[in-house]
Amino acid sequence: MQSLGTTVSVVGGGVGVVTEGVKAGIAGLMSLAAQGSALPTEGGGVFSITFNQDYSSLGVGTRIGYRLYSLSTLDKLELICDNGNEDTCIVERLFSSSLVAVVSLSSPRKLKVCHFKKNSEICNYSYPNTILGVKLNRARLVVCLEESLYIHNIRDMKVLHTIRDTPPNPTGLCALSISNENCFLAYPGSNSIGQVQIFDAQNLQAKIMIPAHDSPLAAISFNASGTKIATASERGTVIRVFSVGEGARLHELRRGMKRCATIFSLAFSPDSLFLCASSNTETVHVFRLEEIKETRPPVVEEQQGLMGWMTKAVSASASYLPTPVADMMSQGRAFATVTLPFQGVRNVCAIATIQKQTRVLVASMDGYLYVYSLNTSEGGDCTLIKQHRLDGHEGGPTTGECAGASTATSGPYPGAAKKTEPVHTDGGGGEGTYAGVLRGPAGTVMTEADKMSEMAAACESPPKSVLKFDDVSEFPPV
């Protein structure tokens, strides 16, 4: 293990010369950010909106920093962190812990891992190209560039594996399962057709390639157990659900028949019984994923007369239908629908349990969170029951502070590295940084074995040592 407090290259070798891909990536981020410019200037302008892994909180990246909201109650959207240090285009929180991964638009090649309760930086890494996506669970942190993926061990942020020369992925599309038992990473296997590459992020080996669609992928999402994956293509008419283990198609769901759409997000419910899909249209579709059972058609006594003749005619004609038409007739339809008060604005959806009630959540780049009811028995139209602003005007900590955080600031941020591999820097070594905590009080020197012991203990759930970064019974590995 490299000693803390030093700048090191975490992997050997090179990935070639940094080219115009960096500028292209920045332009892509600016293009995505422009879609959310509807938020008022005083709100900071929204660059990104993300739910955490269990939909218990919401992260919002803006022109002036990032905010974190708790989703534990319906009546009030509690602002738990308002960090106004710099523009933020990516913010990802690890469950309910204090660990957050942040990327700024002004430094799009640098990932910072921070402890938001202490308002301090743990470490940062610089990459050869623009960071387009960040995913994390209790074991891994994945950084997605346009043509490569870096897999870190979240306990010590060491790079374990690099997937190089992936098909061009300008939107940073990828998904990471939150399951400890099925720790899988999914990303596009082609930029011309809808292939999904499943990679075992725990054992660091490719698992299976799933031919999901004829058109390139637009959205992918794992269920909570990591056993199923939902996919949608750029056409946006059909959503499919596959078994991760065998790649078998489990469900085929039709979003609509009248028009194509750009699918923005897919999300399973925590129990995997429902799947929601949001797009650039005004409708969010909720599908019920019925268990597939092999059943024989019931034996029906032959009817006499006109009705019997019509039944035979319909049954016989079905076998002559073109395959695409027959497939369309067998596709599942939406169990419930949400009608949004807007269309064409990028958004992200989720199905969450809030105060023991199942809700459909839609967070939009217009700066609002919409909460809808979901009748899990009857389905139908979902009713809007709450609407929250995401500009920090509903109370909470003052700008630049986080709930329960000290006023200590992090050390100076090093400039972006000019190497072609990620370069690691710790948070500066002050009392508010992780390195400072490991060193202990003045005059105390910790050995490398002590540091590793502390880091391993901090990754237990619940933590076994006094080195605690969690606030609601969730560990934050470091």
Short mmCIF file of C-alpha atoms in Angstrom, two decimals:
data_model
loop_
_atom_site.label_atom_id
_atom_site.label_comp_id
_atom_site.label_asym_id
_atom_site.label_seq_id
_atom_site.Cartn_x
_atom_site.Cartn_y
_atom_site.Cartn_z
CA MET A 1 0.00 0.00 0.00
CA GLN A 2 1.29 3.43 -0.88
CA SER A 3 1.86 5.69 2.08
CA LEU A 4 -0.71 8.44 2.53
CA GLY A 5 0.34 12.00 1.93
CA THR A 6 2.19 11.36 -1.33
CA THR A 7 1.32 11.69 -5.00
CA VAL A 8 1.68 8.40 -6.83
CA SER A 9 0.80 6.80 -10.13
CA VAL A 10 -1.44 3.91 -9.17
CA VAL A 11 -0.95 1.78 -12.29
CA GLY A 12 1.84 1.28 -14.75
CA GLY A 13 1.89 1.61 -18.52
CA GLY A 14 0.16 4.16 -20.67
CA VAL A 15 -3.00 4.59 -22.68
CA GLY A 16 -1.58 6.75 -25.44
CA VAL A 17 -1.51 10.46 -26.06
CA VAL A 18 -4.33 12.60 -24.76
CA THR A 19 -6.06 13.95 -27.87
CA GLU A 20 -9.00 16.13 -28.79
CA GLY A 21 -11.16 13.62 -26.90
CA VAL A 22 -10.73 15.74 -23.79
CA LYS A 23 -12.20 18.80 -25.49
CA ALA A 24 -14.97 16.72 -27.02
CA GLY A 25 -15.84 15.30 -23.62
CA ILE A 26 -16.04 18.76 -22.07
CA ALA A 27 -18.27 19.88 -24.92
CA GLY A 28 -20.50 16.88 -24.28
CA LEU A 29 -20.82 17.77 -20.62
CA MET A 30 -21.66 21.35 -21.49
CA SER A 31 -24.31 20.09 -23.89
CA LEU A 32 -25.89 17.95 -21.18
CA ALA A 33 -25.70 20.81 -18.72
CA ALA A 34 -27.45 23.12 -21.16
CA GLN A 35 -30.52 20.87 -21.06
CA GLY A 36 -30.98 21.77 -17.42
CA SER A 37 -30.58 25.51 -17.72
CA ALA A 38 -34.23 26.12 -16.86
CA LEU A 39 -33.40 26.49 -13.17
CA PRO A 40 -33.36 30.15 -12.04
CA THR A 41 -29.96 31.81 -11.74
CA GLU A 42 -30.22 32.03 -7.96
CA GLY A 43 -30.61 28.26 -7.86
CA GLY A 44 -27.16 27.80 -9.37
CA GLY A 45 -28.24 26.02 -12.60
CA VAL A 46 -28.57 22.23 -12.53
CA PHE A 47 -25.84 20.12 -14.17
CA SER A 48 -26.79 16.71 -12.77
CA ILE A 49 -29.38 14.98 -10.59
CA THR A 50 -28.81 11.50 -9.14
CA PHE A 51 -30.49 9.26 -6.58
CA ASN A 52 -28.22 7.26 -4.32
CA GLN A 53 -28.19 3.46 -4.47
CA ASP A 54 -31.28 2.82 -2.30
CA TYR A 55 -33.19 5.99 -3.28
CA SER A 56 -32.95 7.38 0.26
CA SER A 57 -31.29 10.62 -0.86
CA LEU A 58 -30.90 12.86 -3.88
CA GLY A 59 -27.75 14.60 -5.12
CA VAL A 60 -27.92 17.76 -7.21
CA GLY A 61 -24.87 19.22 -8.99
CA THR A 62 -25.12 22.91 -9.87
CA ARG A 63 -23.07 25.84 -11.14
CA ILE A 64 -22.19 26.83 -7.57
CA GLY A 65 -21.63 23.40 -5.94
CA TYR A 66 -23.66 20.39 -4.93
CA ARG A 67 -26.56 19.68 -2.60
CA LEU A 68 -27.71 16.48 -0.92
CA TYR A 69 -31.32 15.94 0.15
CA SER A 70 -32.84 13.26 2.38
CA LEU A 71 -35.92 11.47 1.04
CA SER A 72 -36.97 9.88 4.33
CA THR A 73 -40.13 11.97 4.70
CA LEU A 74 -42.79 13.10 2.27
CA ASP A 75 -43.83 16.48 3.62
CA LYS A 76 -40.39 18.07 3.72
CA LEU A 77 -37.33 17.67 1.52
CA GLU A 78 -34.54 17.91 4.07
CA LEU A 79 -31.38 19.60 2.83
CA ILE A 80 -28.54 17.73 4.51
CA CYS A 81 -25.62 19.27 2.61
CA ASP A 82 -25.11 22.46 0.63
CA ASN A 83 -21.53 22.63 -0.60
CA GLY A 84 -20.83 25.78 -2.60
CA ASN A 85 -17.13 25.36 -3.33
CA GLU A 86 -17.21 24.93 -7.13
CA ASP A 87 -19.37 23.97 -10.09
CA THR A 88 -20.34 20.29 -9.93
CA CYS A 89 -21.33 18.16 -12.92
CA ILE A 90 -21.29 14.77 -11.16
CA VAL A 91 -22.18 13.98 -7.53
CA GLU A 92 -22.65 10.41 -6.25
CA ARG A 93 -23.31 9.55 -2.60
CA LEU A 94 -22.61 6.10 -1.16
CA PHE A 95 -25.90 4.93 0.35
CA SER A 96 -26.55 6.95 3.55
CA SER A 97 -22.90 7.41 4.42
CA SER A 98 -20.91 10.64 4.39
CA LEU A 99 -18.82 9.52 1.43
CA VAL A 100 -19.48 11.40 -1.80
CA ALA A 101 -17.73 11.31 -5.20
CA VAL A 102 -17.61 14.66 -7.00
CA VAL A 103 -16.48 15.90 -10.42
CA SER A 104 -16.43 19.60 -11.28
CA LEU A 105 -17.03 21.07 -14.71
CA SER A 106 -13.94 23.25 -14.36
CA SER A 107 -11.77 20.13 -13.74
CA PRO A 108 -13.62 17.39 -15.67
CA ARG A 109 -10.70 14.91 -15.53
CA LYS A 110 -10.45 14.92 -11.74
CA LEU A 111 -12.50 12.81 -9.33
CA LYS A 112 -12.63 13.93 -5.71
CA VAL A 113 -13.79 11.62 -2.93
CA CYS A 114 -15.00 13.70 0.00
CA HIS A 115 -16.41 13.38 3.50
CA PHE A 116 -19.25 15.89 3.27
CA LYS A 117 -20.06 15.88 7.02
CA LYS A 118 -16.52 17.07 7.77
CA ASN A 119 -16.41 19.21 4.62
CA SER A 120 -13.05 17.63 3.80
CA GLU A 121 -11.45 15.84 0.87
CA ILE A 122 -10.23 12.28 1.39
CA CYS A 123 -8.40 11.86 -1.91
CA ASN A 124 -8.53 12.74 -5.60
CA TYR A 125 -7.57 11.07 -8.86
CA SER A 126 -6.90 12.56 -12.28
CA TYR A 127 -7.65 10.65 -15.50
CA PRO A 128 -6.42 10.94 -19.10
CA ASN A 129 -9.82 12.09 -20.40
CA THR A 130 -13.06 13.66 -19.26
CA ILE A 131 -14.98 11.74 -16.60
CA LEU A 132 -18.44 11.02 -18.00
CA GLY A 133 -19.85 8.83 -15.24
CA VAL A 134 -19.13 7.60 -11.71
CA LYS A 135 -20.80 4.60 -10.05
CA LEU A 136 -20.14 3.16 -6.60
CA ASN A 137 -21.28 0.46 -4.22
CA ARG A 138 -19.88 -0.97 -0.98
CA ALA A 139 -17.03 -2.74 -2.77
CA ARG A 140 -16.19 -0.83 -5.95
CA LEU A 141 -16.01 2.65 -7.43
CA VAL A 142 -16.15 2.79 -11.23
CA VAL A 143 -15.08 5.78 -13.33
CA CYS A 144 -16.34 5.84 -16.92
CA LEU A 145 -14.46 7.67 -19.66
CA GLU A 146 -15.50 7.71 -23.31
CA GLU A 147 -13.42 4.68 -24.26
CA SER A 148 -12.31 3.14 -20.97
CA LEU A 149 -13.48 2.23 -17.46
CA TYR A 150 -11.45 2.28 -14.23
CA ILE A 151 -12.46 -0.03 -11.38
CA HIS A 152 -11.27 1.04 -7.91
CA ASN A 153 -11.34 -0.86 -4.64
CA ILE A 154 -13.44 1.54 -2.61
CA ARG A 155 -11.70 0.59 0.64
CA ASP A 156 -8.41 2.19 -0.34
CA MET A 157 -9.24 3.68 -3.79
CA LYS A 158 -6.58 1.56 -5.46
CA VAL A 159 -7.15 0.92 -9.18
CA LEU A 160 -7.80 -2.82 -9.48
CA HIS A 161 -8.55 -3.07 -13.18
CA THR A 162 -8.83 -0.95 -16.32
CA ILE A 163 -11.13 -1.88 -19.20
CA ARG A 164 -9.52 -0.26 -22.23
CA ASP A 165 -10.66 0.42 -25.77
CA THR A 166 -14.36 0.10 -25.09
CA PRO A 167 -16.72 1.15 -27.92
CA PRO A 168 -17.17 4.95 -28.01
CA ASN A 169 -19.50 5.85 -25.16
CA PRO A 170 -19.89 9.67 -25.29
CA THR A 171 -22.72 9.77 -22.75
CA GLY A 172 -20.88 7.69 -20.13
CA LEU A 173 -23.61 5.06 -20.06
CA CYS A 174 -22.90 2.35 -17.49
CA ALA A 175 -24.51 0.67 -14.49
CA LEU A 176 -23.09 -0.93 -11.34
CA SER A 177 -25.07 -3.40 -9.27
CA ILE A 178 -25.41 -2.47 -5.61
CA SER A 179 -25.37 -6.11 -4.48
CA ASN A 180 -22.39 -7.49 -2.60
CA GLU A 181 -23.05 -11.02 -3.90
CA ASN A 182 -23.59 -9.99 -7.54
CA CYS A 183 -21.22 -7.08 -8.04
CA PHE A 184 -21.64 -6.59 -11.79
CA LEU A 185 -20.80 -3.72 -14.12
CA ALA A 186 -22.72 -3.18 -17.37
CA TYR A 187 -21.71 -0.97 -20.30
CA PRO A 188 -22.38 -0.83 -24.07
CA GLY A 189 -20.62 -3.56 -26.01
CA SER A 190 -21.14 -1.73 -29.30
CA ASN A 191 -21.89 1.78 -30.51
CA SER A 192 -23.89 0.57 -33.52
CA ILE A 193 -26.23 -2.03 -31.99
CA GLY A 194 -27.66 -2.55 -28.51
CA GLN A 195 -25.23 -5.01 -26.98
CA VAL A 196 -24.74 -5.04 -23.20
CA GLN A 197 -21.41 -6.21 -21.81
CA ILE A 198 -21.66 -7.63 -18.28
CA PHE A 199 -18.41 -7.54 -16.30
CA ASP A 200 -17.82 -9.16 -12.90
CA ALA A 201 -16.42 -6.22 -10.92
CA GLN A 202 -15.70 -8.39 -7.88
CA ASN A 203 -13.60 -11.05 -9.63
CA LEU A 204 -12.49 -8.68 -12.42
CA GLN A 205 -13.47 -10.74 -15.44
CA ALA A 206 -15.88 -10.44 -18.35
CA LYS A 207 -19.07 -12.42 -17.80
CA ILE A 208 -21.51 -12.28 -20.71
CA MET A 209 -22.50 -10.20 -23.73
CA ILE A 210 -26.26 -9.74 -24.14
CA PRO A 211 -27.67 -8.82 -27.58
CA ALA A 212 -30.47 -6.62 -26.25
CA HIS A 213 -31.57 -4.36 -29.15
CA ASP A 214 -30.97 -3.63 -32.81
CA SER A 215 -30.28 0.06 -32.08
CA PRO A 216 -27.60 1.50 -29.74
CA LEU A 217 -28.36 1.53 -26.03
CA ALA A 218 -29.90 4.56 -24.34
CA ALA A 219 -30.40 3.30 -20.77
CA ILE A 220 -29.47 0.31 -18.59
CA SER A 221 -30.22 -0.50 -14.95
CA PHE A 222 -29.71 -3.41 -12.53
CA ASN A 223 -32.22 -4.52 -9.94
CA ALA A 224 -31.18 -4.43 -6.27
CA SER A 225 -30.02 -8.05 -6.17
CA GLY A 226 -27.96 -7.77 -9.36
CA THR A 227 -29.78 -10.70 -10.96
CA LYS A 228 -31.72 -8.73 -13.61
CA ILE A 229 -30.88 -5.90 -15.97
CA ALA A 230 -33.30 -3.63 -17.85
CA THR A 231 -32.33 -2.09 -21.18
CA ALA A 232 -33.71 0.44 -23.66
CA SER A 233 -32.42 1.50 -27.05
CA GLU A 234 -32.27 4.86 -28.79
CA ARG A 235 -35.63 4.13 -30.43
CA GLY A 236 -37.23 3.98 -27.00
CA THR A 237 -40.28 1.93 -27.92
CA VAL A 238 -39.39 -1.41 -26.31
CA ILE A 239 -37.83 -2.07 -22.90
CA ARG A 240 -36.39 -5.49 -22.18
CA VAL A 241 -35.41 -7.24 -18.96
CA PHE A 242 -32.74 -9.97 -18.99
CA SER A 243 -31.31 -12.46 -16.56
CA VAL A 244 -27.76 -11.41 -15.74
CA GLY A 245 -26.59 -14.98 -15.22
CA GLU A 246 -27.67 -16.53 -18.50
CA GLY A 247 -28.61 -13.50 -20.56
CA ALA A 248 -32.10 -14.92 -21.08
CA ARG A 249 -34.86 -12.48 -21.95
CA LEU A 250 -37.36 -12.36 -19.08
CA HIS A 251 -39.70 -9.54 -20.08
CA GLU A 252 -40.42 -7.44 -23.14
CA LEU A 253 -42.31 -4.22 -22.38
CA ARG A 254 -43.76 -1.73 -24.83
CA ARG A 255 -43.48 1.90 -23.82
CA GLY A 256 -45.63 3.11 -26.68
CA MET A 257 -46.75 2.43 -30.24
CA LYS A 258 -47.36 5.92 -31.63
CA ARG A 259 -43.91 7.49 -31.35
CA CYS A 260 -40.31 6.86 -30.50
CA ALA A 261 -38.76 8.51 -27.47
CA THR A 262 -35.42 9.17 -25.83
CA ILE A 263 -35.31 7.08 -22.67
CA PHE A 264 -33.63 9.05 -19.88
CA SER A 265 -33.70 6.50 -17.07
CA LEU A 266 -34.81 3.04 -15.97
CA ALA A 267 -35.28 1.99 -12.35
CA PHE A 268 -36.46 -1.16 -10.60
CA SER A 269 -38.45 -1.02 -7.39
CA PRO A 270 -36.52 -2.34 -4.35
CA ASP A 271 -38.44 -5.64 -4.52
CA SER A 272 -37.97 -5.92 -8.32
CA LEU A 273 -41.72 -6.23 -8.87
CA PHE A 274 -41.95 -2.97 -10.80
CA LEU A 275 -39.87 -1.11 -13.37
CA CYS A 276 -40.29 2.56 -14.26
CA ALA A 277 -39.04 4.36 -17.35
CA SER A 278 -38.81 8.10 -17.98
CA SER A 279 -38.16 9.80 -21.30
CA ASN A 280 -38.36 13.10 -23.15
CA THR A 281 -42.15 12.71 -23.33
CA GLU A 282 -44.58 13.81 -20.62
CA THR A 283 -45.29 10.20 -19.54
CA VAL A 284 -43.42 7.99 -17.09
CA HIS A 285 -44.37 4.33 -17.53
CA VAL A 286 -44.50 1.87 -14.65
CA PHE A 287 -44.47 -1.82 -15.59
CA ARG A 288 -45.43 -4.72 -13.38
CA LEU A 289 -42.96 -7.59 -13.78
CA GLU A 290 -45.07 -10.70 -13.41
CA GLU A 291 -43.34 -13.96 -12.68
CA ILE A 292 -42.94 -16.12 -15.78
CA LYS A 293 -44.74 -19.41 -15.37
CA GLU A 294 -44.92 -22.23 -17.87
CA THR A 295 -48.59 -23.08 -18.19
CA ARG A 296 -50.52 -25.14 -20.64
CA PRO A 297 -53.47 -23.55 -22.40
CA PRO A 298 -56.73 -24.52 -20.77
CA VAL A 299 -58.84 -27.13 -22.51
CA VAL A 300 -61.99 -25.42 -23.72
CA GLU A 301 -65.00 -27.25 -24.93
CA GLU A 302 -65.74 -26.57 -28.56
CA GLN A 303 -68.40 -23.93 -28.97
CA GLN A 304 -71.18 -24.38 -31.47
CA GLY A 305 -72.67 -21.88 -33.88
CA LEU A 306 -71.36 -18.47 -34.96
CA MET A 307 -69.20 -17.80 -31.83
CA GLY A 308 -67.42 -21.11 -32.24
CA TRP A 309 -66.64 -20.39 -35.85
CA MET A 310 -65.27 -16.90 -35.03
CA THR A 311 -63.05 -18.27 -32.26
CA LYS A 312 -61.53 -20.81 -34.64
CA ALA A 313 -60.97 -18.12 -37.29
CA VAL A 314 -59.14 -15.78 -34.91
CA SER A 315 -56.94 -18.57 -33.52
CA ALA A 316 -56.03 -19.78 -36.99
CA SER A 317 -55.20 -16.30 -38.32
CA ALA A 318 -52.81 -15.58 -35.44
CA SER A 319 -50.33 -18.11 -36.80
CA TYR A 320 -50.14 -16.24 -40.11
CA LEU A 321 -49.23 -12.85 -38.61
CA PRO A 322 -45.72 -11.50 -39.30
CA THR A 323 -43.30 -12.18 -36.46
CA PRO A 324 -42.87 -8.47 -35.51
CA VAL A 325 -46.63 -8.08 -35.24
CA ALA A 326 -47.00 -11.25 -33.17
CA ASP A 327 -44.18 -10.10 -30.87
CA MET A 328 -45.80 -6.69 -30.46
CA MET A 329 -49.08 -8.31 -29.43
CA SER A 330 -47.28 -10.34 -26.75
CA GLN A 331 -45.39 -7.40 -25.22
CA GLY A 332 -46.34 -6.13 -21.78
CA ARG A 333 -48.08 -2.79 -21.42
CA ALA A 334 -47.72 -0.19 -18.69
CA PHE A 335 -49.34 -1.09 -15.36
CA ALA A 336 -49.40 2.55 -14.23
CA THR A 337 -48.50 5.93 -15.73
CA VAL A 338 -47.31 9.29 -14.47
CA THR A 339 -48.19 12.41 -16.44
CA LEU A 340 -45.54 15.08 -15.91
CA PRO A 341 -46.23 18.82 -16.16
CA PHE A 342 -43.47 19.14 -18.77
CA GLN A 343 -41.78 17.30 -21.61
CA GLY A 344 -38.39 17.43 -23.29
CA VAL A 345 -36.51 18.14 -20.03
CA ARG A 346 -33.93 15.59 -18.89
CA ASN A 347 -35.00 13.77 -15.73
CA VAL A 348 -34.38 10.67 -13.64
CA CYS A 349 -37.04 8.41 -12.10
CA ALA A 350 -37.19 5.97 -9.18
CA ILE A 351 -39.64 3.80 -7.26
CA ALA A 352 -39.04 4.17 -3.53
CA THR A 353 -40.70 3.38 -0.24
CA ILE A 354 -41.24 6.55 1.79
CA GLN A 355 -42.90 6.23 5.18
CA LYS A 356 -44.04 2.70 4.26
CA GLN A 357 -45.76 3.89 1.08
CA THR A 358 -44.64 3.11 -2.48
CA ARG A 359 -43.96 6.30 -4.43
CA VAL A 360 -42.77 7.20 -7.90
CA LEU A 361 -40.11 9.91 -7.79
CA VAL A 362 -39.13 12.07 -10.74
CA ALA A 363 -36.27 14.55 -10.34
CA SER A 364 -36.02 16.97 -13.23
CA MET A 365 -33.36 19.29 -14.55
CA ASP A 366 -35.89 22.11 -14.26
CA GLY A 367 -35.03 22.10 -10.55
CA TYR A 368 -37.95 20.17 -9.06
CA LEU A 369 -38.63 16.80 -7.45
CA TYR A 370 -42.09 15.37 -8.16
CA VAL A 371 -43.58 12.70 -5.87
CA TYR A 372 -46.47 10.54 -7.13
CA SER A 373 -48.60 7.87 -5.52
CA LEU A 374 -48.55 4.32 -6.92
CA ASN A 375 -51.40 1.89 -6.37
CA THR A 376 -49.52 -1.40 -6.39
CA SER A 377 -52.75 -3.39 -6.66
CA GLU A 378 -54.74 -1.52 -9.28
CA GLY A 379 -52.17 0.58 -11.16
CA GLY A 380 -53.66 3.25 -13.41
CA ASP A 381 -52.92 6.97 -13.29
CA CYS A 382 -50.53 8.07 -10.55
CA THR A 383 -51.51 11.19 -8.61
CA LEU A 384 -49.08 14.01 -7.86
CA ILE A 385 -48.96 14.34 -4.08
CA LYS A 386 -45.91 16.55 -3.53
CA GLN A 387 -43.59 18.85 -5.44
CA HIS A 388 -40.29 20.09 -4.01
CA ARG A 389 -37.90 22.76 -5.23
CA LEU A 390 -34.24 21.80 -5.50
CA ASP A 391 -32.77 25.28 -5.23
CA GLY A 392 -32.25 25.16 -1.46
CA HIS A 393 -35.13 27.50 -0.62
CA GLU A 394 -36.94 25.01 1.62
CA GLY A 395 -34.69 25.52 4.62
CA GLY A 396 -31.68 23.59 5.85
CA PRO A 397 -27.99 24.40 6.29
CA THR A 398 -26.63 27.65 4.98
CA THR A 399 -24.68 27.70 1.73
CA GLY A 400 -21.24 26.16 2.03
CA GLU A 401 -22.06 24.06 5.11
CA CYS A 402 -23.36 20.53 5.60
CA ALA A 403 -25.60 19.23 8.34
CA GLY A 404 -23.41 18.24 11.28
CA ALA A 405 -20.25 19.31 9.47
CA SER A 406 -17.38 21.22 10.97
CA THR A 407 -16.24 24.47 9.40
CA ALA A 408 -12.88 23.00 8.47
CA THR A 409 -12.02 23.30 4.80
CA SER A 410 -10.07 20.86 2.71
CA GLY A 411 -6.50 21.42 1.66
CA PRO A 412 -5.51 22.97 -1.66
CA TYR A 413 -6.49 20.94 -4.71
CA PRO A 414 -3.56 19.94 -6.92
CA GLY A 415 -3.77 20.79 -10.60
CA ALA A 416 -4.98 18.24 -13.10
CA ALA A 417 -2.32 15.67 -13.86
CA LYS A 418 -0.73 15.56 -17.32
CA LYS A 419 -0.10 11.83 -17.25
CA THR A 420 -2.11 9.28 -19.19
CA GLU A 421 -3.14 7.26 -16.13
CA PRO A 422 -5.04 8.20 -12.96
CA VAL A 423 -2.86 10.03 -10.45
CA HIS A 424 -3.78 9.90 -6.78
CA THR A 425 -3.45 12.67 -4.21
CA ASP A 426 -4.68 12.57 -0.62
CA GLY A 427 -6.71 15.37 0.89
CA GLY A 428 -3.83 17.43 2.15
CA GLY A 429 -3.08 15.82 5.51
CA GLY A 430 -4.82 18.34 7.79
CA GLU A 431 -6.91 17.43 10.82
CA GLY A 432 -10.06 17.44 8.71
CA THR A 433 -8.66 14.96 6.17
CA TYR A 434 -8.60 11.19 6.25
CA ALA A 435 -4.80 11.17 6.28
CA GLY A 436 -4.85 13.43 9.33
CA VAL A 437 -7.27 11.12 11.12
CA LEU A 438 -5.05 8.14 10.41
CA ARG A 439 -1.97 9.92 11.73
CA GLY A 440 -3.74 10.63 15.00
CA PRO A 441 -2.78 13.37 17.50
CA ALA A 442 0.45 15.32 17.17
CA GLY A 443 3.46 13.23 18.06
CA THR A 444 1.76 9.93 17.20
CA VAL A 445 3.18 7.90 14.32
CA MET A 446 1.10 5.10 12.83
CA THR A 447 2.70 2.22 11.00
CA GLU A 448 1.51 1.04 7.60
CA ALA A 449 -0.02 -2.02 9.29
CA ASP A 450 -1.97 0.23 11.66
CA LYS A 451 -3.27 2.28 8.72
CA MET A 452 -4.40 -0.79 6.83
CA SER A 453 -6.04 -2.17 9.97
CA GLU A 454 -7.95 1.07 10.50
CA MET A 455 -9.04 1.20 6.84
CA ALA A 456 -10.24 -2.40 6.91
CA ALA A 457 -12.16 -1.76 10.13
CA ALA A 458 -13.79 1.32 8.63
CA CYS A 459 -15.17 -0.86 5.83
CA GLU A 460 -17.00 -3.19 8.18
CA SER A 461 -20.74 -2.78 8.57
CA PRO A 462 -21.15 -1.53 11.20
CA PRO A 463 -17.59 -0.20 11.69
CA LYS A 464 -15.60 -1.97 14.40
CA SER A 465 -13.28 0.90 15.27
CA VAL A 466 -13.59 4.50 16.38
CA LEU A 467 -12.82 5.59 12.83
CA LYS A 468 -16.45 6.17 11.85
CA PHE A 469 -17.57 8.06 8.79
CA ASP A 470 -21.17 6.90 8.89
CA ASP A 471 -24.17 8.80 10.19
CA VAL A 472 -27.11 6.43 9.69
CA SER A 473 -25.69 2.93 10.20
CA GLU A 474 -24.01 2.89 6.78
CA PHE A 475 -20.28 2.45 6.42
CA PRO A 476 -18.31 4.68 4.07
CA PRO A 477 -15.23 2.82 2.86
CA VAL A 478 -12.16 4.92 2.20
#
